[in-house]
Amino acid sequence: MDGDNAMGPQQSGVTQGVEPKQSEPGQSGVKRPWGIYLVAFWCFFGLMGGTYVLFRLLLSVVQERMPELEPLLGLAYLAVGLGLIIGVLRLYRVGLILCAVLMGLWGAFQLLSSLTFVLADQASPQILIFKLFYGLPSLACAWYCVRPSILRLAREQGEYREQRAMQKYAQKRMLKGKR
């Protein structure tokens, strides 16, 4: 009769239309869209690869003045980059927004610098293609990360993680009480 409103044994009721998986602890409650994997890919190759030149410039300045900070800066760069990628893949809202801001700034920088080359009459087709190759996908990734449907999915994922954490805590407390 009214089977749409009946909650099955697997459905949690926390988020409507999202059925969390009850099996392995590493599984998430919502299905990640394929676009998130493209954003993570571009975050690694486009953002980290593109900013590596800027990082090397910073590293050369630091190496001259404070050589003991060089390995620490390299680890910090890697940690921030990998943290951003993991945040995007795990659908953390802060990770998505931070990725959107960084990708938007990087894409805007690339497109504005290509405009500067054109206005200065120093534009070669290779430079413009290179700048567009980095700028347009970066702006597309920034737009994708702040789409309302992606942010809603991130909220649902956060609710699922919170629910799973509460379930694990309750199970531990119950097991502790039985002893």
PDB file of C-alpha atoms in Angstrom:
ATOM      1  CA  MET A   1       0.000   0.000   0.000  1.00  0.00           C
ATOM      2  CA  ASP A   2       2.054   2.903   1.244  1.00  0.00           C
ATOM      3  CA  GLY A   3       5.487   1.329   0.820  1.00  0.00           C
ATOM      4  CA  ASP A   4       7.208   4.637   0.071  1.00  0.00           C
ATOM      5  CA  ASN A   5       6.897   5.877   3.648  1.00  0.00           C
ATOM      6  CA  ALA A   6       7.805   2.615   5.343  1.00  0.00           C
ATOM      7  CA  MET A   7      11.397   2.531   6.492  1.00  0.00           C
ATOM      8  CA  GLY A   8      13.217  -0.670   5.743  1.00  0.00           C
ATOM      9  CA  PRO A   9      15.670  -2.311   8.115  1.00  0.00           C
ATOM     10  CA  GLN A  10      18.660  -0.811   6.293  1.00  0.00           C
ATOM     11  CA  GLN A  11      17.353   2.773   6.093  1.00  0.00           C
ATOM     12  CA  SER A  12      18.375   5.180   8.827  1.00  0.00           C
ATOM     13  CA  GLY A  13      15.958   8.041   8.376  1.00  0.00           C
ATOM     14  CA  VAL A  14      18.711  10.660   8.874  1.00  0.00           C
ATOM     15  CA  THR A  15      18.746  11.657   5.233  1.00  0.00           C
ATOM     16  CA  GLN A  16      15.916  11.025   2.882  1.00  0.00           C
ATOM     17  CA  GLY A  17      16.749   9.086  -0.230  1.00  0.00           C
ATOM     18  CA  VAL A  18      20.201   8.029   0.979  1.00  0.00           C
ATOM     19  CA  GLU A  19      20.503   4.492   2.180  1.00  0.00           C
ATOM     20  CA  PRO A  20      23.621   4.015   4.290  1.00  0.00           C
ATOM     21  CA  LYS A  21      25.604   0.856   3.941  1.00  0.00           C
ATOM     22  CA  GLN A  22      25.808  -1.211   7.105  1.00  0.00           C
ATOM     23  CA  SER A  23      28.678  -3.541   6.242  1.00  0.00           C
ATOM     24  CA  GLU A  24      32.280  -2.323   6.252  1.00  0.00           C
ATOM     25  CA  PRO A  25      33.353   0.557   8.475  1.00  0.00           C
ATOM     26  CA  GLY A  26      35.319   2.273   5.702  1.00  0.00           C
ATOM     27  CA  GLN A  27      32.347   2.626   3.395  1.00  0.00           C
ATOM     28  CA  SER A  28      30.517   5.896   3.108  1.00  0.00           C
ATOM     29  CA  GLY A  29      26.801   6.505   3.266  1.00  0.00           C
ATOM     30  CA  VAL A  30      26.389   8.382  -0.008  1.00  0.00           C
ATOM     31  CA  LYS A  31      27.510   7.553  -3.498  1.00  0.00           C
ATOM     32  CA  ARG A  32      30.204   9.919  -4.671  1.00  0.00           C
ATOM     33  CA  PRO A  33      29.596  11.476  -8.074  1.00  0.00           C
ATOM     34  CA  TRP A  34      32.239  10.743 -10.688  1.00  0.00           C
ATOM     35  CA  GLY A  35      33.019  14.447 -10.967  1.00  0.00           C
ATOM     36  CA  ILE A  36      34.600  14.436  -7.516  1.00  0.00           C
ATOM     37  CA  TYR A  37      37.285  12.076  -8.806  1.00  0.00           C
ATOM     38  CA  LEU A  38      37.999  14.453 -11.703  1.00  0.00           C
ATOM     39  CA  VAL A  39      38.269  17.368  -9.268  1.00  0.00           C
ATOM     40  CA  ALA A  40      40.690  15.379  -7.076  1.00  0.00           C
ATOM     41  CA  PHE A  41      42.735  14.442 -10.165  1.00  0.00           C
ATOM     42  CA  TRP A  42      42.930  18.056 -11.298  1.00  0.00           C
ATOM     43  CA  CYS A  43      43.667  19.170  -7.750  1.00  0.00           C
ATOM     44  CA  PHE A  44      46.722  16.928  -7.760  1.00  0.00           C
ATOM     45  CA  PHE A  45      48.018  17.530 -11.274  1.00  0.00           C
ATOM     46  CA  GLY A  46      46.655  20.985 -12.042  1.00  0.00           C
ATOM     47  CA  LEU A  47      46.872  22.762  -8.720  1.00  0.00           C
ATOM     48  CA  MET A  48      49.822  21.018  -7.084  1.00  0.00           C
ATOM     49  CA  GLY A  49      51.674  20.636 -10.370  1.00  0.00           C
ATOM     50  CA  GLY A  50      51.014  24.217 -11.360  1.00  0.00           C
ATOM     51  CA  THR A  51      51.923  25.721  -8.019  1.00  0.00           C
ATOM     52  CA  TYR A  52      55.062  23.599  -7.748  1.00  0.00           C
ATOM     53  CA  VAL A  53      56.990  26.273  -9.642  1.00  0.00           C
ATOM     54  CA  LEU A  54      55.869  28.890  -7.120  1.00  0.00           C
ATOM     55  CA  PHE A  55      56.763  26.511  -4.304  1.00  0.00           C
ATOM     56  CA  ARG A  56      60.264  26.031  -5.723  1.00  0.00           C
ATOM     57  CA  LEU A  57      60.713  29.820  -5.848  1.00  0.00           C
ATOM     58  CA  LEU A  58      59.679  30.102  -2.208  1.00  0.00           C
ATOM     59  CA  LEU A  59      61.942  27.205  -1.332  1.00  0.00           C
ATOM     60  CA  SER A  60      64.966  28.853  -2.961  1.00  0.00           C
ATOM     61  CA  VAL A  61      64.393  32.026  -0.935  1.00  0.00           C
ATOM     62  CA  VAL A  62      63.997  30.050   2.287  1.00  0.00           C
ATOM     63  CA  GLN A  63      67.020  27.904   1.461  1.00  0.00           C
ATOM     64  CA  GLU A  64      69.240  30.992   1.282  1.00  0.00           C
ATOM     65  CA  ARG A  65      68.045  32.472   4.577  1.00  0.00           C
ATOM     66  CA  MET A  66      66.955  29.501   6.711  1.00  0.00           C
ATOM     67  CA  PRO A  67      68.145  26.187   5.225  1.00  0.00           C
ATOM     68  CA  GLU A  68      66.882  24.198   8.223  1.00  0.00           C
ATOM     69  CA  LEU A  69      63.278  24.982   7.216  1.00  0.00           C
ATOM     70  CA  GLU A  70      63.610  23.482   3.719  1.00  0.00           C
ATOM     71  CA  PRO A  71      62.507  19.906   4.571  1.00  0.00           C
ATOM     72  CA  LEU A  72      59.712  21.219   6.780  1.00  0.00           C
ATOM     73  CA  LEU A  73      58.353  23.400   3.975  1.00  0.00           C
ATOM     74  CA  GLY A  74      58.394  20.467   1.558  1.00  0.00           C
ATOM     75  CA  LEU A  75      56.435  18.336   4.001  1.00  0.00           C
ATOM     76  CA  ALA A  76      53.977  21.162   4.631  1.00  0.00           C
ATOM     77  CA  TYR A  77      53.379  21.612   0.881  1.00  0.00           C
ATOM     78  CA  LEU A  78      52.791  17.885   0.447  1.00  0.00           C
ATOM     79  CA  ALA A  79      50.557  17.670   3.538  1.00  0.00           C
ATOM     80  CA  VAL A  80      48.389  20.595   2.445  1.00  0.00           C
ATOM     81  CA  GLY A  81      48.044  19.215  -1.078  1.00  0.00           C
ATOM     82  CA  LEU A  82      47.201  15.691   0.017  1.00  0.00           C
ATOM     83  CA  GLY A  83      44.909  16.996   2.755  1.00  0.00           C
ATOM     84  CA  LEU A  84      43.010  19.007   0.178  1.00  0.00           C
ATOM     85  CA  ILE A  85      42.667  16.001  -2.117  1.00  0.00           C
ATOM     86  CA  ILE A  86      41.509  13.751   0.727  1.00  0.00           C
ATOM     87  CA  GLY A  87      39.069  16.421   1.879  1.00  0.00           C
ATOM     88  CA  VAL A  88      37.565  16.568  -1.606  1.00  0.00           C
ATOM     89  CA  LEU A  89      37.377  12.783  -1.989  1.00  0.00           C
ATOM     90  CA  ARG A  90      35.804  12.299   1.458  1.00  0.00           C
ATOM     91  CA  LEU A  91      33.318  15.096   0.686  1.00  0.00           C
ATOM     92  CA  TYR A  92      34.293  17.311   3.595  1.00  0.00           C
ATOM     93  CA  ARG A  93      32.493  20.619   3.200  1.00  0.00           C
ATOM     94  CA  VAL A  94      35.549  22.650   4.260  1.00  0.00           C
ATOM     95  CA  GLY A  95      37.718  20.716   1.804  1.00  0.00           C
ATOM     96  CA  LEU A  96      35.304  21.394  -1.040  1.00  0.00           C
ATOM     97  CA  ILE A  97      35.061  25.110  -0.263  1.00  0.00           C
ATOM     98  CA  LEU A  98      38.824  25.455   0.183  1.00  0.00           C
ATOM     99  CA  CYS A  99      39.379  23.608  -3.089  1.00  0.00           C
ATOM    100  CA  ALA A 100      36.898  25.909  -4.823  1.00  0.00           C
ATOM    101  CA  VAL A 101      38.654  29.012  -3.493  1.00  0.00           C
ATOM    102  CA  LEU A 102      42.153  27.801  -4.416  1.00  0.00           C
ATOM    103  CA  MET A 103      41.084  26.511  -7.830  1.00  0.00           C
ATOM    104  CA  GLY A 104      39.159  29.703  -8.527  1.00  0.00           C
ATOM    105  CA  LEU A 105      42.141  31.856  -7.615  1.00  0.00           C
ATOM    106  CA  TRP A 106      44.503  29.677  -9.654  1.00  0.00           C
ATOM    107  CA  GLY A 107      42.183  29.697 -12.673  1.00  0.00           C
ATOM    108  CA  ALA A 108      41.604  33.439 -12.451  1.00  0.00           C
ATOM    109  CA  PHE A 109      45.352  34.022 -12.169  1.00  0.00           C
ATOM    110  CA  GLN A 110      45.988  31.923 -15.283  1.00  0.00           C
ATOM    111  CA  LEU A 111      43.296  33.642 -17.333  1.00  0.00           C
ATOM    112  CA  LEU A 112      44.270  37.141 -16.188  1.00  0.00           C
ATOM    113  CA  SER A 113      47.926  36.480 -16.936  1.00  0.00           C
ATOM    114  CA  SER A 114      46.986  35.288 -20.427  1.00  0.00           C
ATOM    115  CA  LEU A 115      45.023  38.521 -20.882  1.00  0.00           C
ATOM    116  CA  THR A 116      48.116  40.442 -19.783  1.00  0.00           C
ATOM    117  CA  PHE A 117      50.185  38.658 -22.422  1.00  0.00           C
ATOM    118  CA  VAL A 118      47.611  39.549 -25.089  1.00  0.00           C
ATOM    119  CA  LEU A 119      47.442  43.207 -24.041  1.00  0.00           C
ATOM    120  CA  ALA A 120      51.238  43.482 -23.990  1.00  0.00           C
ATOM    121  CA  ASP A 121      51.448  41.999 -27.515  1.00  0.00           C
ATOM    122  CA  GLN A 122      53.687  39.210 -26.229  1.00  0.00           C
ATOM    123  CA  ALA A 123      51.169  36.422 -26.650  1.00  0.00           C
ATOM    124  CA  SER A 124      52.257  33.350 -28.476  1.00  0.00           C
ATOM    125  CA  PRO A 125      49.793  30.562 -29.217  1.00  0.00           C
ATOM    126  CA  GLN A 126      51.752  28.169 -27.005  1.00  0.00           C
ATOM    127  CA  ILE A 127      51.501  30.448 -23.966  1.00  0.00           C
ATOM    128  CA  LEU A 128      47.790  31.058 -24.478  1.00  0.00           C
ATOM    129  CA  ILE A 129      47.064  27.354 -24.895  1.00  0.00           C
ATOM    130  CA  PHE A 130      49.106  26.572 -21.786  1.00  0.00           C
ATOM    131  CA  LYS A 131      47.302  29.240 -19.753  1.00  0.00           C
ATOM    132  CA  LEU A 132      43.899  28.092 -20.984  1.00  0.00           C
ATOM    133  CA  PHE A 133      44.853  24.469 -20.264  1.00  0.00           C
ATOM    134  CA  TYR A 134      45.389  25.380 -16.603  1.00  0.00           C
ATOM    135  CA  GLY A 135      42.808  28.137 -16.239  1.00  0.00           C
ATOM    136  CA  LEU A 136      39.611  26.679 -17.645  1.00  0.00           C
ATOM    137  CA  PRO A 137      39.683  23.281 -15.879  1.00  0.00           C
ATOM    138  CA  SER A 138      40.574  25.017 -12.619  1.00  0.00           C
ATOM    139  CA  LEU A 139      37.571  27.323 -12.893  1.00  0.00           C
ATOM    140  CA  ALA A 140      35.353  24.377 -13.832  1.00  0.00           C
ATOM    141  CA  CYS A 141      36.541  22.463 -10.751  1.00  0.00           C
ATOM    142  CA  ALA A 142      35.911  25.499  -8.551  1.00  0.00           C
ATOM    143  CA  TRP A 143      32.379  25.778  -9.908  1.00  0.00           C
ATOM    144  CA  TYR A 144      31.775  22.044  -9.433  1.00  0.00           C
ATOM    145  CA  CYS A 145      32.895  22.124  -5.783  1.00  0.00           C
ATOM    146  CA  VAL A 146      30.424  24.839  -4.792  1.00  0.00           C
ATOM    147  CA  ARG A 147      27.411  23.534  -6.664  1.00  0.00           C
ATOM    148  CA  PRO A 148      24.442  23.244  -4.284  1.00  0.00           C
ATOM    149  CA  SER A 149      23.987  19.549  -5.066  1.00  0.00           C
ATOM    150  CA  ILE A 150      27.622  18.771  -4.145  1.00  0.00           C
ATOM    151  CA  LEU A 151      27.434  20.799  -0.928  1.00  0.00           C
ATOM    152  CA  ARG A 152      24.155  19.033  -0.050  1.00  0.00           C
ATOM    153  CA  LEU A 153      25.851  15.707  -0.685  1.00  0.00           C
ATOM    154  CA  ALA A 154      28.714  16.780   1.589  1.00  0.00           C
ATOM    155  CA  ARG A 155      26.197  17.660   4.318  1.00  0.00           C
ATOM    156  CA  GLU A 156      24.509  14.274   3.958  1.00  0.00           C
ATOM    157  CA  GLN A 157      27.892  12.546   4.113  1.00  0.00           C
ATOM    158  CA  GLY A 158      28.718  14.478   7.281  1.00  0.00           C
ATOM    159  CA  GLU A 159      25.405  13.452   8.840  1.00  0.00           C
ATOM    160  CA  TYR A 160      26.108   9.843   7.947  1.00  0.00           C
ATOM    161  CA  ARG A 161      29.601   9.990   9.480  1.00  0.00           C
ATOM    162  CA  GLU A 162      28.140  11.514  12.637  1.00  0.00           C
ATOM    163  CA  GLN A 163      25.471   8.814  12.821  1.00  0.00           C
ATOM    164  CA  ARG A 164      28.074   6.060  12.366  1.00  0.00           C
ATOM    165  CA  ALA A 165      30.242   7.589  15.096  1.00  0.00           C
ATOM    166  CA  MET A 166      27.264   7.676  17.479  1.00  0.00           C
ATOM    167  CA  GLN A 167      26.451   4.047  16.664  1.00  0.00           C
ATOM    168  CA  LYS A 168      30.029   2.952  17.340  1.00  0.00           C
ATOM    169  CA  TYR A 169      30.094   4.892  20.597  1.00  0.00           C
ATOM    170  CA  ALA A 170      26.805   3.355  21.727  1.00  0.00           C
ATOM    171  CA  GLN A 171      28.055  -0.145  20.841  1.00  0.00           C
ATOM    172  CA  LYS A 172      31.247   0.404  22.847  1.00  0.00           C
ATOM    173  CA  ARG A 173      29.260   1.656  25.827  1.00  0.00           C
ATOM    174  CA  MET A 174      26.921  -1.340  25.624  1.00  0.00           C
ATOM    175  CA  LEU A 175      29.835  -3.762  25.422  1.00  0.00           C
ATOM    176  CA  LYS A 176      31.533  -2.035  28.310  1.00  0.00           C
ATOM    177  CA  GLY A 177      28.337  -2.294  30.392  1.00  0.00           C
ATOM    178  CA  LYS A 178      28.016  -6.054  29.773  1.00  0.00           C
ATOM    179  CA  ARG A 179      31.439  -6.805  31.276  1.00  0.00           C
TER     180      ARG A 179
END
